[in-house]
C-alpha positions as YAML, in Angstrom:
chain: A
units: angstrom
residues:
- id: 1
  name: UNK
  ca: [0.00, 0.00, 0.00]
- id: 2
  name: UNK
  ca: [2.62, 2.74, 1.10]
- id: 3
  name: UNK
  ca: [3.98, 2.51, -2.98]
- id: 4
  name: UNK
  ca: [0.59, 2.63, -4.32]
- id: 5
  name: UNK
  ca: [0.17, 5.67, -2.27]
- id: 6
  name: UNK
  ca: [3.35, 6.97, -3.79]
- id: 7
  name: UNK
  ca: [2.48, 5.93, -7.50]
- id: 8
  name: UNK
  ca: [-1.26, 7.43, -6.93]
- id: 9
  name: UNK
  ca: [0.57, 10.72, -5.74]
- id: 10
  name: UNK
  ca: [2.84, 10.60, -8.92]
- id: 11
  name: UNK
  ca: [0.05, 10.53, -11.22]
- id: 12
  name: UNK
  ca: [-1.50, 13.20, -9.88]
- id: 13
  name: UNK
  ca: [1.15, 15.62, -9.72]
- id: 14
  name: UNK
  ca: [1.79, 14.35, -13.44]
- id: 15
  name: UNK
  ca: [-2.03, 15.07, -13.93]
- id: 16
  name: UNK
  ca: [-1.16, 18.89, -12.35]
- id: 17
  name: UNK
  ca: [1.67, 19.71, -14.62]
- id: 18
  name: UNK
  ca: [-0.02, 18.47, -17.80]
- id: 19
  name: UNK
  ca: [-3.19, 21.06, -16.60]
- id: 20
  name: UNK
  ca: [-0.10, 23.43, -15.96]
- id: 21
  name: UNK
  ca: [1.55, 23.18, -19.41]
- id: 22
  name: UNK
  ca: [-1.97, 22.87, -21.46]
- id: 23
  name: UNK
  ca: [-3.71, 25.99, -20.15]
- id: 24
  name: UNK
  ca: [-3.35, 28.05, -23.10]
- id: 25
  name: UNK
  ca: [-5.52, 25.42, -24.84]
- id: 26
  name: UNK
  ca: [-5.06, 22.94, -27.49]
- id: 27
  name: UNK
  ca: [-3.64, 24.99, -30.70]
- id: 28
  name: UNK
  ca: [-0.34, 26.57, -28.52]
- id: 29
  name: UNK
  ca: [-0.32, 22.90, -27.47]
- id: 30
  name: UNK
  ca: [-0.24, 21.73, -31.16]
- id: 31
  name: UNK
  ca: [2.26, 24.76, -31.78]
- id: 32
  name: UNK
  ca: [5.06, 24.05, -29.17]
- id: 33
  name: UNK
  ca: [6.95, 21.27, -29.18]
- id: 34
  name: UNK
  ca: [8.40, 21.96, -25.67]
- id: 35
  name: UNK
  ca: [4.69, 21.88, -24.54]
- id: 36
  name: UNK
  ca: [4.44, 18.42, -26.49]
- id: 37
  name: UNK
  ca: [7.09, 17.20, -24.91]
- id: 38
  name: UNK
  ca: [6.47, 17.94, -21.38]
- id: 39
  name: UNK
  ca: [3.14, 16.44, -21.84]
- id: 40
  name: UNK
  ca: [4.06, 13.64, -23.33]
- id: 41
  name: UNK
  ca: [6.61, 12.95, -20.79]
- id: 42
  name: UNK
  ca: [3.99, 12.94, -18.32]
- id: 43
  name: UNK
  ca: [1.89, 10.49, -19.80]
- id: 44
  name: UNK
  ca: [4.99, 8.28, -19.91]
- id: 45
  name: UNK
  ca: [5.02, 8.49, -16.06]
- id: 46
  name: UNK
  ca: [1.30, 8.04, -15.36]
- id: 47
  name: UNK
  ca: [1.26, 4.96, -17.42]
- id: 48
  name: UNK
  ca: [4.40, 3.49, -15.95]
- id: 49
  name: UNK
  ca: [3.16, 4.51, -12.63]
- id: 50
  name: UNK
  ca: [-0.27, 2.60, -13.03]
- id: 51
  name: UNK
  ca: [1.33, -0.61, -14.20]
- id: 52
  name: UNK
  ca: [2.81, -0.23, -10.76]
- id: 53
  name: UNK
  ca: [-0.13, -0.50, -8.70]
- id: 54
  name: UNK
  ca: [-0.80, -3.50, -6.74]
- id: 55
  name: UNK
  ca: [-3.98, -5.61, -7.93]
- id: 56
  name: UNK
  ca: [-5.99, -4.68, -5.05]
- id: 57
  name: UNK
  ca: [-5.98, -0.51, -5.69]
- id: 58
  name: UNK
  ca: [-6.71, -1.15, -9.40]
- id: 59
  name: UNK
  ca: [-9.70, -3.28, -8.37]
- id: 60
  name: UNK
  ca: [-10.72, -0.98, -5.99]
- id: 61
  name: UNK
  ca: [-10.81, 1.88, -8.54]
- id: 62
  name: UNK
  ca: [-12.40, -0.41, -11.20]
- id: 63
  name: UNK
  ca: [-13.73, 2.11, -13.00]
- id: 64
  name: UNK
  ca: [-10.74, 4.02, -13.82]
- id: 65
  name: UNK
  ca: [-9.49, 2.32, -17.42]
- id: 66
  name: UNK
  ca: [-6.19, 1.32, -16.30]
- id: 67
  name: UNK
  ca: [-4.93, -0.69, -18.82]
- id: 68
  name: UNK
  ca: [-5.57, 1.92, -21.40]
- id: 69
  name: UNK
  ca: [-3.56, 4.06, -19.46]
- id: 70
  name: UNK
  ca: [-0.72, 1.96, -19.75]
- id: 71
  name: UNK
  ca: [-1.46, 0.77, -23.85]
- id: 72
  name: UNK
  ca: [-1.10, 4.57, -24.24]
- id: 73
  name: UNK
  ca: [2.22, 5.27, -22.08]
- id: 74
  name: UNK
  ca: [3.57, 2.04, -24.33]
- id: 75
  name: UNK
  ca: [2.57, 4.11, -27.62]
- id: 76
  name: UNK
  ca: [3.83, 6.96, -26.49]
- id: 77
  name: UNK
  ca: [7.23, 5.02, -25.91]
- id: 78
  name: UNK
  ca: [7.26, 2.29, -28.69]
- id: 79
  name: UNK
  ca: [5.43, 3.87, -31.56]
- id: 80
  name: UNK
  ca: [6.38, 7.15, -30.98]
- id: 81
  name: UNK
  ca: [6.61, 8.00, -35.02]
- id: 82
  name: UNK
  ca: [2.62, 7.58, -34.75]
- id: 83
  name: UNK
  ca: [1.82, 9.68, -32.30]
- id: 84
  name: UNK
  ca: [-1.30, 11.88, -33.21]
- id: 85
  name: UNK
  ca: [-1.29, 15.58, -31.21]
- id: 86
  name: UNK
  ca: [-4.49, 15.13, -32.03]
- id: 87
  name: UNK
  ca: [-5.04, 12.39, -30.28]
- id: 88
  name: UNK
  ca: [-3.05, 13.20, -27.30]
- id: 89
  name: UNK
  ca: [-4.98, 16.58, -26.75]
- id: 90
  name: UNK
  ca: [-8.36, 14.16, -26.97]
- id: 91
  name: UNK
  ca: [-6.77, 12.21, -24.11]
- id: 92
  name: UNK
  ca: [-5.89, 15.42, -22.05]
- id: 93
  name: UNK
  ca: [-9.68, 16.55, -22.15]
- id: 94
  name: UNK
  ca: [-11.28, 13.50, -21.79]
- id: 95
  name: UNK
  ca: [-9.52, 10.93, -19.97]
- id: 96
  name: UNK
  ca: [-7.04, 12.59, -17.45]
- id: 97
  name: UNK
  ca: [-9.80, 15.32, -16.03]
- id: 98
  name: UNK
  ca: [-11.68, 12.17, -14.70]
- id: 99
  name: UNK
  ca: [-9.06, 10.90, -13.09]
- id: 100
  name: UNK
  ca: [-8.62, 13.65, -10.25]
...
């Protein structure tokens, strides 16, 4: 429990920065690859970070889609030629908002 508490902490603080570095909304996202970077970095982290959890906090939180979390931290990292901006922006407003 005390590293799920750690990894739960890490996401959201991961969840805080991408708010951070997204708040002048999607097209100076799509404009600046810094901004792209940063967020995708993040994304890297939550989905590592959730592939750490034990068993018992993802089945507590059932409802939270954990293991496409992680499929898209292993795009991010292993097909990173196809990443869509597009895509990743859709992720920021829909997914990661819910998560909180």
């Amino acid at each position: 429990m005390r590293d799920d508490r750690l990894y739960l902490s890490n996401v959201l603080e991961c969840i805080q920065r991408i708010e951070s570095y997204t708040q002048d909304g999607k097209e100076t996202f799509l404009q600046t690859t810094i901004i792209q970077d940063a967020v995708i970095r993040n994304f890297e982290i939550i989905g590592e970070a959730t592939k750490r959890l034990s068993p018992e906090i993802r089945a507590a939180y059932s409802d939270v889609p954990w293991q496409q979390i992680a499929g898209f931290r292993d795009v991010l990292i292993h097909d990173y030629l196809k990443v869509n901006l597009n895509r990743v922006w859709g992720v920021i407003e829909q997914v990661y908002p819910n998560l909180r």
